PDB file of C-alpha atoms and ligand atoms in Angstrom:
ATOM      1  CA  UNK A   1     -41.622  17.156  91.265  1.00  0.00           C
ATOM      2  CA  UNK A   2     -38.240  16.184  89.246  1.00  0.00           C
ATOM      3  CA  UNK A   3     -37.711  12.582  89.968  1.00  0.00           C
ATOM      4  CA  UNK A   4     -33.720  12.385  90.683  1.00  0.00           C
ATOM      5  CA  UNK A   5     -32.302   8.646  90.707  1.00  0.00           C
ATOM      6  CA  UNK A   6     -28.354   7.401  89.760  1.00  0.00           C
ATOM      7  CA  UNK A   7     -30.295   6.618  86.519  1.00  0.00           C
ATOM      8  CA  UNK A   8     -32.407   9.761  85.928  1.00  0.00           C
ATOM      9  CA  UNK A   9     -30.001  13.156  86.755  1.00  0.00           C
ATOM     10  CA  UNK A  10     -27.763  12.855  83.819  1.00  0.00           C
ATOM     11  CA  UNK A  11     -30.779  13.056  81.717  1.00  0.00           C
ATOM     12  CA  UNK A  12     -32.001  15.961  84.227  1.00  0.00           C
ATOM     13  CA  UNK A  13     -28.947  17.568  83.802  1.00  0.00           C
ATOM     14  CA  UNK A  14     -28.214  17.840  80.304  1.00  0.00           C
ATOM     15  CA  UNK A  15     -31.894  18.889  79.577  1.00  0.00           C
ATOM     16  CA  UNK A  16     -31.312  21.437  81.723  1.00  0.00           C
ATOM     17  CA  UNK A  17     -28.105  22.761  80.552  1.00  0.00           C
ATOM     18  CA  UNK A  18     -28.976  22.108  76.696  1.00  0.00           C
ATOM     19  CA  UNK A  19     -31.440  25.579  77.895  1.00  0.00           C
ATOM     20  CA  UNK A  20     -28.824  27.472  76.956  1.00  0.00           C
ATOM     21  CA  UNK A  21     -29.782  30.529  73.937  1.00  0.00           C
ATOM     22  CA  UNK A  22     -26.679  30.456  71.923  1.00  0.00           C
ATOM     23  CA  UNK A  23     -26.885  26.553  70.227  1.00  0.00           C
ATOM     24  CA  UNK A  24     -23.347  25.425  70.306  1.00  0.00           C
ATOM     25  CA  UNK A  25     -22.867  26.733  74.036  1.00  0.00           C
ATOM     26  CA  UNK A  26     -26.596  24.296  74.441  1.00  0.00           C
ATOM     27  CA  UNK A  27     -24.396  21.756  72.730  1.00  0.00           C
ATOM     28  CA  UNK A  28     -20.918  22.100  74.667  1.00  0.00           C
ATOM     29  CA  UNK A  29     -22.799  22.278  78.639  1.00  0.00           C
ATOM     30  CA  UNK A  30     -24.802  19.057  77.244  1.00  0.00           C
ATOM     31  CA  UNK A  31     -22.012  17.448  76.008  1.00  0.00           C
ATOM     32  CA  UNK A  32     -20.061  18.344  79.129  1.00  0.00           C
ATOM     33  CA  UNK A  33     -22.465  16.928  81.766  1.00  0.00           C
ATOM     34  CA  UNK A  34     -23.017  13.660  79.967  1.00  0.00           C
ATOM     35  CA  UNK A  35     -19.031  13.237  79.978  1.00  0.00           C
ATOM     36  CA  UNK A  36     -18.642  14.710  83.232  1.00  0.00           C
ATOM     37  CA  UNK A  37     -21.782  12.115  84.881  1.00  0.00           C
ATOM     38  CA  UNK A  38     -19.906   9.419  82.815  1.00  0.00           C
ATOM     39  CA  UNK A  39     -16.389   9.887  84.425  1.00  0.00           C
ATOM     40  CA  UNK A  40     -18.182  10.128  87.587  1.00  0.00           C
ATOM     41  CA  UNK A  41     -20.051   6.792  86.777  1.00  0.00           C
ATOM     42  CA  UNK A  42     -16.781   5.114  85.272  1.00  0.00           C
ATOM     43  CA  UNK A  43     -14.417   5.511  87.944  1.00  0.00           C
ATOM     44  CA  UNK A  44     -17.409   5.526  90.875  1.00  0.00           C
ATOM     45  CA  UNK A  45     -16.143   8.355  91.928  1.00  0.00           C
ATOM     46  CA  UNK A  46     -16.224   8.881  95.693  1.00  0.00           C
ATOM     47  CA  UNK A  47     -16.547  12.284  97.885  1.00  0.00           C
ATOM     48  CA  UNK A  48     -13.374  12.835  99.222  1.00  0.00           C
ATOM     49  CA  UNK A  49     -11.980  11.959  95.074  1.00  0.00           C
ATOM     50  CA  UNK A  50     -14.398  14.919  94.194  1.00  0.00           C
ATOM     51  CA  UNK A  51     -13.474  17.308  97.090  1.00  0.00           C
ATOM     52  CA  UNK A  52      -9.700  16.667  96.360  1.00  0.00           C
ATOM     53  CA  UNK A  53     -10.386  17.551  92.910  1.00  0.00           C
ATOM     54  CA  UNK A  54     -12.243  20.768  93.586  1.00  0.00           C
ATOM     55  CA  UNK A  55      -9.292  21.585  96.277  1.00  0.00           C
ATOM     56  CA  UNK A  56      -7.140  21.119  92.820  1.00  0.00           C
ATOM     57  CA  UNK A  57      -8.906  23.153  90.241  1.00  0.00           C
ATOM     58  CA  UNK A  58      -9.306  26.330  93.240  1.00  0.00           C
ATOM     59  CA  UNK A  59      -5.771  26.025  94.071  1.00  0.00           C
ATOM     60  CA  UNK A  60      -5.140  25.745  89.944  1.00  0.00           C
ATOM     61  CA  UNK A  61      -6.873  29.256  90.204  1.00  0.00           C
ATOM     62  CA  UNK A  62      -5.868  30.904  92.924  1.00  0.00           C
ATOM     63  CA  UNK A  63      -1.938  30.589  91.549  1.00  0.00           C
ATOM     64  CA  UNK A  64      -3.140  32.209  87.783  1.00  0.00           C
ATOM     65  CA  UNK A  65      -2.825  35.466  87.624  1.00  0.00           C
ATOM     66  CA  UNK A  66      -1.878  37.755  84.329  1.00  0.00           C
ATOM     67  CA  UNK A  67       1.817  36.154  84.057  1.00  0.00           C
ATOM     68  CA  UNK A  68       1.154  32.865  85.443  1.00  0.00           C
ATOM     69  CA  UNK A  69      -1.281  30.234  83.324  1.00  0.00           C
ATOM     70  CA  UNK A  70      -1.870  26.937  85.049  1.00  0.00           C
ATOM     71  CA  UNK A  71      -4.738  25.834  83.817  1.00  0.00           C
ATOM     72  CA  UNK A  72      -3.069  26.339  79.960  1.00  0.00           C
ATOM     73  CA  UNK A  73      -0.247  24.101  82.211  1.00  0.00           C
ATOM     74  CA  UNK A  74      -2.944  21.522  83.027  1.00  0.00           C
ATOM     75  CA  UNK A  75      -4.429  21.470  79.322  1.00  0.00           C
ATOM     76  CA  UNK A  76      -0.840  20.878  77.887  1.00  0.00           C
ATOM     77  CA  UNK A  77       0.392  18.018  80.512  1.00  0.00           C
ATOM     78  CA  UNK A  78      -2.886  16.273  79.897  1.00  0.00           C
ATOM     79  CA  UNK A  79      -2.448  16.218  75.982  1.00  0.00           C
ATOM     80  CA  UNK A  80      -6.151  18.563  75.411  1.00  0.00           C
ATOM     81  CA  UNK A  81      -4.067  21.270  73.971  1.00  0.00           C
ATOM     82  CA  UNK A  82      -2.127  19.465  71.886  1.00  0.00           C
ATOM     83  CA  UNK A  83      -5.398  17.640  70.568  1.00  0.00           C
ATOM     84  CA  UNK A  84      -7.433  20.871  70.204  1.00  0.00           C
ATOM     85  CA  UNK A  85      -4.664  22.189  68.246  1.00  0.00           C
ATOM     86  CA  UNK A  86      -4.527  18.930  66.042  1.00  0.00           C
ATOM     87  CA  UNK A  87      -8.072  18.993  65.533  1.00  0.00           C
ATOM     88  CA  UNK A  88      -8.226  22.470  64.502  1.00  0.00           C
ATOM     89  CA  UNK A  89      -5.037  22.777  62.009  1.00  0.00           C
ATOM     90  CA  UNK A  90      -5.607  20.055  60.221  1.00  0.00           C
ATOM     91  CA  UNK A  91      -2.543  21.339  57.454  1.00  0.00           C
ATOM     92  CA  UNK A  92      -1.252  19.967  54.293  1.00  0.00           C
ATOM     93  CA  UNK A  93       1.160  17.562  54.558  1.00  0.00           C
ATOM     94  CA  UNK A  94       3.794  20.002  53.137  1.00  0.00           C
ATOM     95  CA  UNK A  95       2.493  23.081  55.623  1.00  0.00           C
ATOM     96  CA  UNK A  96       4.776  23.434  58.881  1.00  0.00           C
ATOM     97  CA  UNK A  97       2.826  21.841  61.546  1.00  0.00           C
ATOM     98  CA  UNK A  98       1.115  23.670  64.750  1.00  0.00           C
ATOM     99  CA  UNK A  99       1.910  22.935  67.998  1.00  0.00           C
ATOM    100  CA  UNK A 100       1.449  24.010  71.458  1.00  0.00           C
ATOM    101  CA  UNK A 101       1.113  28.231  72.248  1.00  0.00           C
ATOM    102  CA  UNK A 102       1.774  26.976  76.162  1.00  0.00           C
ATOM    103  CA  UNK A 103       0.919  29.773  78.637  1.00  0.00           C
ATOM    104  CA  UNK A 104       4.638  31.847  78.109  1.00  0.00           C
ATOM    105  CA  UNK A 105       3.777  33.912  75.329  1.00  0.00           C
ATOM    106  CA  UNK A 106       3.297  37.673  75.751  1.00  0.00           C
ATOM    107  CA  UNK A 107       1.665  40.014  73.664  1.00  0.00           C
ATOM    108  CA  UNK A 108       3.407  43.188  72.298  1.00  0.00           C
ATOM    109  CA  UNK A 109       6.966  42.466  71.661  1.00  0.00           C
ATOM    110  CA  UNK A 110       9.288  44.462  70.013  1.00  0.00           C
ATOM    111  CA  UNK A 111       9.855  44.428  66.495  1.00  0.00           C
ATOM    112  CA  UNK A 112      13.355  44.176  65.261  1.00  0.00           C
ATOM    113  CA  UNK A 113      14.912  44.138  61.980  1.00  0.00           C
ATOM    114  CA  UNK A 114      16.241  41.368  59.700  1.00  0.00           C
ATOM    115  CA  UNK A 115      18.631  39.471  62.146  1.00  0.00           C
ATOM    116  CA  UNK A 116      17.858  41.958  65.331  1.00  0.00           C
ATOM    117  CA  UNK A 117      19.066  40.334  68.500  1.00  0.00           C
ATOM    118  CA  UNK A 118      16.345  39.491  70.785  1.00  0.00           C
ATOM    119  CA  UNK A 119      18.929  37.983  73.410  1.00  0.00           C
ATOM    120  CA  UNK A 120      20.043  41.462  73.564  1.00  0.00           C
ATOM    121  CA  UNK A 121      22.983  40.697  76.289  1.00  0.00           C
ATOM    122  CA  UNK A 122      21.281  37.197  77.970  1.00  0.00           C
ATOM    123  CA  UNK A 123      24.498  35.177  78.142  1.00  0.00           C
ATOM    124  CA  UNK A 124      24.089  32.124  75.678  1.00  0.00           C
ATOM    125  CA  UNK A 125      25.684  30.540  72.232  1.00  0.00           C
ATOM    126  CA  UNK A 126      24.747  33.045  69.664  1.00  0.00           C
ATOM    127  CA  UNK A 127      21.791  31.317  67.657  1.00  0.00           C
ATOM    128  CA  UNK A 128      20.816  32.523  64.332  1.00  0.00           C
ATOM    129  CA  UNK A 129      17.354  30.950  62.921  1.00  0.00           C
ATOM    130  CA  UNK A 130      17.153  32.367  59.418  1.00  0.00           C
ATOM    131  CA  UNK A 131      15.241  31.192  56.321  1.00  0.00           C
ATOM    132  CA  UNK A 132      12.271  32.051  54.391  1.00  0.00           C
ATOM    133  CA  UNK A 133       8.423  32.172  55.205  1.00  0.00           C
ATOM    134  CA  UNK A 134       6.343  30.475  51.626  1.00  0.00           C
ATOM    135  CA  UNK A 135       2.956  29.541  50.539  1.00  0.00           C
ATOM    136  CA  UNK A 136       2.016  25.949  49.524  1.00  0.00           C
ATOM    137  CA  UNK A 137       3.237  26.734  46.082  1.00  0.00           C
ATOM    138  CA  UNK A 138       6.743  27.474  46.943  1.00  0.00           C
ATOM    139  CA  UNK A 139       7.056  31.251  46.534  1.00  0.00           C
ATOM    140  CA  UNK A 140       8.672  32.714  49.512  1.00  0.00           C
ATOM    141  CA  UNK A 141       6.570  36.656  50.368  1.00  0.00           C
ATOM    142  CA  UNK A 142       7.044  39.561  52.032  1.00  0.00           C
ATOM    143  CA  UNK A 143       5.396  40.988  55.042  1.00  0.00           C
ATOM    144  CA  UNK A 144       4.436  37.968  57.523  1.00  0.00           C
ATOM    145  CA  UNK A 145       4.919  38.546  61.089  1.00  0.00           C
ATOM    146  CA  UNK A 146       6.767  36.341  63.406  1.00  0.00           C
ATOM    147  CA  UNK A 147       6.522  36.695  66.780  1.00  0.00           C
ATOM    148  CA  UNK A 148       8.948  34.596  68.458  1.00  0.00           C
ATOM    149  CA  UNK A 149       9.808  33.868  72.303  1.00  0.00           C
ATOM    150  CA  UNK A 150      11.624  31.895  73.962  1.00  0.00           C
ATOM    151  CA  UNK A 151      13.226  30.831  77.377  1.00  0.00           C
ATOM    152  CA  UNK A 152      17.106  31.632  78.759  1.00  0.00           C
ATOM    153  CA  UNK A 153      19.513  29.358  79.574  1.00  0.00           C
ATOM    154  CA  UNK A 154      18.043  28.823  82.913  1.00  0.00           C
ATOM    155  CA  UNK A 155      14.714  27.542  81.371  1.00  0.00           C
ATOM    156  CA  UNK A 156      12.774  31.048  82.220  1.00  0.00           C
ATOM    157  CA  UNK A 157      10.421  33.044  80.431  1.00  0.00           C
ATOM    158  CA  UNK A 158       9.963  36.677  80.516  1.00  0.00           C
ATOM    159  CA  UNK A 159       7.105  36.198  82.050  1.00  0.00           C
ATOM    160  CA  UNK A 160       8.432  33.712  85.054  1.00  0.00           C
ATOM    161  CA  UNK A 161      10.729  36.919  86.523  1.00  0.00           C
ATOM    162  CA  UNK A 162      10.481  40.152  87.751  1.00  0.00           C
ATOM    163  CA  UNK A 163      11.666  42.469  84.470  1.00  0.00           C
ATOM    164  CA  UNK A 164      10.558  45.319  82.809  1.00  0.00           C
ATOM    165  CA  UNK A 165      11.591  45.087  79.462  1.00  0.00           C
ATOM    166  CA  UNK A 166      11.008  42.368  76.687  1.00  0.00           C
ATOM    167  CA  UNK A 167      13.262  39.797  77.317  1.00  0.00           C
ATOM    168  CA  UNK A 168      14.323  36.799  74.777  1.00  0.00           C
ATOM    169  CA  UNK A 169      11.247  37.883  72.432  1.00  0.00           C
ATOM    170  CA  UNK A 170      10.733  39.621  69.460  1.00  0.00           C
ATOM    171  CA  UNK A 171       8.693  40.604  66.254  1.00  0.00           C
ATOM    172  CA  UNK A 172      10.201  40.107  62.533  1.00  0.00           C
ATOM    173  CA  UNK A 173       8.645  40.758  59.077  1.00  0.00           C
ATOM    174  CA  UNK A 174       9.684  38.485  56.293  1.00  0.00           C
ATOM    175  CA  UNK A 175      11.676  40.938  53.503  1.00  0.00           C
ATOM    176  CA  UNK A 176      10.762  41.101  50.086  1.00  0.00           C
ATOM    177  CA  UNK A 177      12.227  37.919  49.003  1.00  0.00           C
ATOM    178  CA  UNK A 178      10.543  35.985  51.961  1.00  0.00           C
ATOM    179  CA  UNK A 179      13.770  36.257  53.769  1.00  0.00           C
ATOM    180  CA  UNK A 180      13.351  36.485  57.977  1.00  0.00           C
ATOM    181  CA  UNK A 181      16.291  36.374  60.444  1.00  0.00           C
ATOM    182  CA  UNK A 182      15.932  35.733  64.018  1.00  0.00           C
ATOM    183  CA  UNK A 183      19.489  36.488  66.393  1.00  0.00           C
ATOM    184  CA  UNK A 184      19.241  34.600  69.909  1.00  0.00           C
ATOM    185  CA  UNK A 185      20.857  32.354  72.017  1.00  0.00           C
ATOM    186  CA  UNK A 186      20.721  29.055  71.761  1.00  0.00           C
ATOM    187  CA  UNK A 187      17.558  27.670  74.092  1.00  0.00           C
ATOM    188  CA  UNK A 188      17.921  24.715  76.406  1.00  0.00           C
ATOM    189  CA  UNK A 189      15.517  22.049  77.489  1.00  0.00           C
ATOM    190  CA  UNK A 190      13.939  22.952  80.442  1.00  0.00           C
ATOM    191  CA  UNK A 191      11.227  21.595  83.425  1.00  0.00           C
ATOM    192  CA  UNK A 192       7.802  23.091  83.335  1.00  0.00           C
ATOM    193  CA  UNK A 193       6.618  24.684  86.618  1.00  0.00           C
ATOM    194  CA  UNK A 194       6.528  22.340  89.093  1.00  0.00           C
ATOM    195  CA  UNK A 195       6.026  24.383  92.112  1.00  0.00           C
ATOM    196  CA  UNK A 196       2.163  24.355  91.696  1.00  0.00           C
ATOM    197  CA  UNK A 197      -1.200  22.401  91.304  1.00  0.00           C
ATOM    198  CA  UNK A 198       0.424  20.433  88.154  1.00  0.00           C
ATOM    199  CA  UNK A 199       3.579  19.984  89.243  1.00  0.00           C
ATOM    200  CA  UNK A 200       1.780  18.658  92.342  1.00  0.00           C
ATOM    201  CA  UNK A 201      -0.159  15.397  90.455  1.00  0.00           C
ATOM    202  CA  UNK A 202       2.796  14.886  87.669  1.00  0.00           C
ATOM    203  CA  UNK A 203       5.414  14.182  91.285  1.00  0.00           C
ATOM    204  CA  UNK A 204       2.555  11.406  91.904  1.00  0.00           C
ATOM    205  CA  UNK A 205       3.430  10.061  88.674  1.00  0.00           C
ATOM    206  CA  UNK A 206       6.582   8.248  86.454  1.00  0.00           C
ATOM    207  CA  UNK A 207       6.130  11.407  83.688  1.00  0.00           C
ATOM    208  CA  UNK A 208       9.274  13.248  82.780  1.00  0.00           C
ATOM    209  CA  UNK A 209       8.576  16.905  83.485  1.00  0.00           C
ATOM    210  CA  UNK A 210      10.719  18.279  80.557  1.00  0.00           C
ATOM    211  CA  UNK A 211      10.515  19.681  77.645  1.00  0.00           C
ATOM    212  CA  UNK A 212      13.438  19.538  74.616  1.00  0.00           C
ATOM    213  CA  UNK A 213      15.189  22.658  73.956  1.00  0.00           C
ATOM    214  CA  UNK A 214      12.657  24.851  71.175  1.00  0.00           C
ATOM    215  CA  UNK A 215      11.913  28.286  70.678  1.00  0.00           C
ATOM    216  CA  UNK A 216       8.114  29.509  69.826  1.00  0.00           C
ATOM    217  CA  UNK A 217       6.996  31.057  66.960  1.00  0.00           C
ATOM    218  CA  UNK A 218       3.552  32.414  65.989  1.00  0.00           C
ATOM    219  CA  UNK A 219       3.070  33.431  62.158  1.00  0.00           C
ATOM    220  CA  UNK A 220       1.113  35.654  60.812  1.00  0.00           C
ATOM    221  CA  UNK A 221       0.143  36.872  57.270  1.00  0.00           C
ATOM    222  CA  UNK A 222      -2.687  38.102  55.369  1.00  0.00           C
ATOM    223  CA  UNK A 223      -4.674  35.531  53.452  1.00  0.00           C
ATOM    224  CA  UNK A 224      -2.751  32.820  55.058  1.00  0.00           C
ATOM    225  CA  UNK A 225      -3.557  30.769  58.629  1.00  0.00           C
ATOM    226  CA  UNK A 226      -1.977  32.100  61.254  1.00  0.00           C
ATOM    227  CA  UNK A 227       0.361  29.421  62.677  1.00  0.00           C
ATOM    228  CA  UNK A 228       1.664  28.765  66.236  1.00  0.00           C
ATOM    229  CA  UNK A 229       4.399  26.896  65.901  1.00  0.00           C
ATOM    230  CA  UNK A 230       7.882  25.867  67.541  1.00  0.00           C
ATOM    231  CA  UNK A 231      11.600  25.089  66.241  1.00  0.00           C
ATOM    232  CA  UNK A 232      13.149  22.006  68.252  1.00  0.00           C
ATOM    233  CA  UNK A 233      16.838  21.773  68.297  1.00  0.00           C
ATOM    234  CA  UNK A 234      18.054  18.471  66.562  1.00  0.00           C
ATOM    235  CA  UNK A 235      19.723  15.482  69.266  1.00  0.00           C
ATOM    236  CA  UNK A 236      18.428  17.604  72.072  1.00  0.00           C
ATOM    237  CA  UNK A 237      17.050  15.555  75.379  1.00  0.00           C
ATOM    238  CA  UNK A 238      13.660  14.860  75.612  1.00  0.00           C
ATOM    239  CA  UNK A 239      12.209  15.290  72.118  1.00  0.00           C
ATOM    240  CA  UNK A 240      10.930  11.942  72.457  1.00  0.00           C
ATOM    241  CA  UNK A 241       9.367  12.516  76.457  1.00  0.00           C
ATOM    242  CA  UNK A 242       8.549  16.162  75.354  1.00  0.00           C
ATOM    243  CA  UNK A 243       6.065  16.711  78.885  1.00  0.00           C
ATOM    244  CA  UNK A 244       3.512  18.370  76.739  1.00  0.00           C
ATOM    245  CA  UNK A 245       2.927  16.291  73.649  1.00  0.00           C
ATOM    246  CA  UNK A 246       4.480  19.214  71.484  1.00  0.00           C
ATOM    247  CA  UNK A 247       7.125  17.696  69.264  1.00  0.00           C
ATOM    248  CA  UNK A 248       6.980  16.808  65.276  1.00  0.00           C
ATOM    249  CA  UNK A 249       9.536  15.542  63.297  1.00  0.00           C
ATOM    250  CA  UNK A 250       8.635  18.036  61.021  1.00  0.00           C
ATOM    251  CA  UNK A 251       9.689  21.034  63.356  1.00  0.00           C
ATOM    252  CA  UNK A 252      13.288  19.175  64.921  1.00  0.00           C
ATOM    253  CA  UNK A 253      16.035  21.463  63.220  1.00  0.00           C
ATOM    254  CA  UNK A 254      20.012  21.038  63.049  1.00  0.00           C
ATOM    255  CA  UNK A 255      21.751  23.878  64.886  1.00  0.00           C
ATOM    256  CA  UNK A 256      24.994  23.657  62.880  1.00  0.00           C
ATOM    257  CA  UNK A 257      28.368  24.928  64.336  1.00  0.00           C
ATOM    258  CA  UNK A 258      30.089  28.013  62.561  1.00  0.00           C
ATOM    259  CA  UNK A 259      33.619  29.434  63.452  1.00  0.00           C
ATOM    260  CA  UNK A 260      33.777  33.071  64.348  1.00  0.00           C
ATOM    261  CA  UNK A 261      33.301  34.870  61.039  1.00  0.00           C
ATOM    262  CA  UNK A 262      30.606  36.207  58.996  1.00  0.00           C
ATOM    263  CA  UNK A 263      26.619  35.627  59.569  1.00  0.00           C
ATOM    264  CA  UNK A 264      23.761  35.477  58.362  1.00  0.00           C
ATOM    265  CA  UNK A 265      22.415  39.014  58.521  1.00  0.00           C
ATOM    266  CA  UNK A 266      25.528  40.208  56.605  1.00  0.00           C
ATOM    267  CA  UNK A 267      26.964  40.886  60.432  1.00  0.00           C
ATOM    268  CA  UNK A 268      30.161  39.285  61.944  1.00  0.00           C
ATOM    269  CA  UNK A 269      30.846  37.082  64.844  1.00  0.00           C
ATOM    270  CA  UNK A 270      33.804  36.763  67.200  1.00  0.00           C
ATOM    271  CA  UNK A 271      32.481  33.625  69.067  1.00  0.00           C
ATOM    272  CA  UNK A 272      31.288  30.293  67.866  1.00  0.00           C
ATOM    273  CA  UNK A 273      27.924  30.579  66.742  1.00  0.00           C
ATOM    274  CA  UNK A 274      25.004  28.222  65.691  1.00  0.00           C
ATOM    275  CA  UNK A 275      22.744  28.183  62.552  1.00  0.00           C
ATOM    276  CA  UNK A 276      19.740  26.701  62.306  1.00  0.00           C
ATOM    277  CA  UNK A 277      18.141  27.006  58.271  1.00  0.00           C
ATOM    278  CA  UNK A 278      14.155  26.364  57.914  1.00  0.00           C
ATOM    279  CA  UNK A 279      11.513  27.584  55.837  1.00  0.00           C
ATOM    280  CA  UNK A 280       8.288  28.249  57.191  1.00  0.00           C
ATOM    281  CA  UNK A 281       5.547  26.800  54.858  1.00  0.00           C
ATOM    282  CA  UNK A 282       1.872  28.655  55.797  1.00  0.00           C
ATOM    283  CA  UNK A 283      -1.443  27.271  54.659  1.00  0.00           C
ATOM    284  CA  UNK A 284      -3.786  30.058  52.470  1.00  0.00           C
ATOM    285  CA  UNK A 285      -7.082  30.517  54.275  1.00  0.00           C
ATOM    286  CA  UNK A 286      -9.566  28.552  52.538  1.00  0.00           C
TER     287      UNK A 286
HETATM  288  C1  BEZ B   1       6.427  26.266  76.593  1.00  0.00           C
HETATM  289  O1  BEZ B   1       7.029  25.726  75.713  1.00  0.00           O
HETATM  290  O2  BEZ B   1       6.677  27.434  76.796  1.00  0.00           O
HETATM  291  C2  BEZ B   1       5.470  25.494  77.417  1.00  0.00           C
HETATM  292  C3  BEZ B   1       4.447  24.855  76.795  1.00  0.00           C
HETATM  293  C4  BEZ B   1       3.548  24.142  77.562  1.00  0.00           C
HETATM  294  C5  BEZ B   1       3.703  24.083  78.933  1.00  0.00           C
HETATM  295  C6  BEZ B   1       4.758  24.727  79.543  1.00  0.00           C
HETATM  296  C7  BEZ B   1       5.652  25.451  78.774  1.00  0.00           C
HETATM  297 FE1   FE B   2       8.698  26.881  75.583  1.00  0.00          FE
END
């Protein structure tokens, strides 16, 4: 019979789990019970700490569903996505960096042409976000996809509300000369859910539960790595608190007043409108 002591059942554990067929998934339950039995050890974690931490992670489930992504939530707040996605992007210094996807983005949006409104009628300052998409080299190309989403004036996503159509998202292809053109409304900084399991620990806490106005991107183009990325508006609140660990100088962008007048997609405005100018710079695939 299996001796089990304090000092033997990590070792029991991990044996056990390092069973597994497939090697890395032998390596990642290993791994996992040694940190896990460490924690444990570390903090001398007591039963009622453990039961309120299993009440946590079921009630973290039980409020997912196919809109609503709180244990993406959890991963962000606690930095792990933001360090996954560091660790895995590890970009030239010149490439635009990655940041967080967070658990808002929705697959199949429209596509729209050069400087297609996405806002489509959402009250806001009309935002234009135009530039090119390039290699490392320089050379601006045709035919990468941006997906891009972001949240209304009120801080909500599509997927937050009760609607049927795309809302405040959109697919664009960069034109022949690498040219792309994205027509919104300017976003605002807004508070992560705080209604559920997360927002539940982070009211325990001092952490500021905002994040500085951005909207999302995710690039994609053959022969290059697909990026996942945002664009932060310059001066806005809480790029330095940013809840989720997301912000990088690299991505914080002017939005520069224009008077009514002409725009960027050769169009006309008869309202103040803002312009933000960046290029996106995507790694090949090695
Ligand atoms: C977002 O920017 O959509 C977001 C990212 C992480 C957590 C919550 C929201
Ligand atoms: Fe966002």
């Amino acid at each position: 019979m299996q001796l089990v002591t304090e000092d033997t059942i990590t070792d029991l554990a991990a044996a056990r789990w390092g069973t597994a067929k497939d090697p890395r998934t032998a390596e990642l339950l290993t791994a996992l019970v040694r940190h896990l039995h460490a924690f444990a050890r570390d903090v001398r974690l007591t039963e009622a700490e453990w039961m309120a931490a299993i009440g946590w992670l079921t009630r973290t489930g039980q409020i997912s569903d196919d809109k609503r992504e709180e244990f993406i939530l959890a991963s962000d707040v606690l930095g792990l996505s933001m360090l996954v996605v560091q660790m895995n992007h590890p970009f030239a210094p010149e490439a635009t960096p990655a940041t967080v996807l967070g658990p808002f983005h929705i697959d199949g949006s429209p596509e729209l042409d050069f400087g297609g409104d996405m806002s489509d009628g959402v009250p806001g300052t009309p935002l234009y976000v135009c530039g090119t998409v390039r290699g490392l080299d320089g050379e601006p190309f045709a035919g990468a996809l941006l997906d891009v989403w972001q949240a209304d004036a009120a801080g909500d996503y599509e997927a937050q509300l009760d609607v049927d159509e795309a809302r405040l998202r959109a697919k664009y292809l960069s034109r022949e000369d690498g040219s792309y053109c994205v027509r919104t409304i300017a976003p605002k900084g807004y508070a992560i859910p705080m209604d559920g399991p997360v927002g539940e620990l982070i009211a325990r806490t001092e952490i500021s539960h905002f994040r500085p106005a951005h909207v999302h991107f995710l690039l994609t183009a053959t022969g290059y790595e697909p990026l996942i990325t945002h664009l932060f508006r310059e001066g806005a609140q809480y790029l330095d608190s940013d809840v989720v660990f997301g912000t990088k100088e690299a991505l914080v962008v002017a939005f520069e007043p224009r008077d009514p007048g002409p725009t960027p997609d050769g169009g006309h405005s008869d309202v103040p409108w803002l312009e933000a100018r960046y290029d996106f710079v995507l790694q090949e695939t090695s």
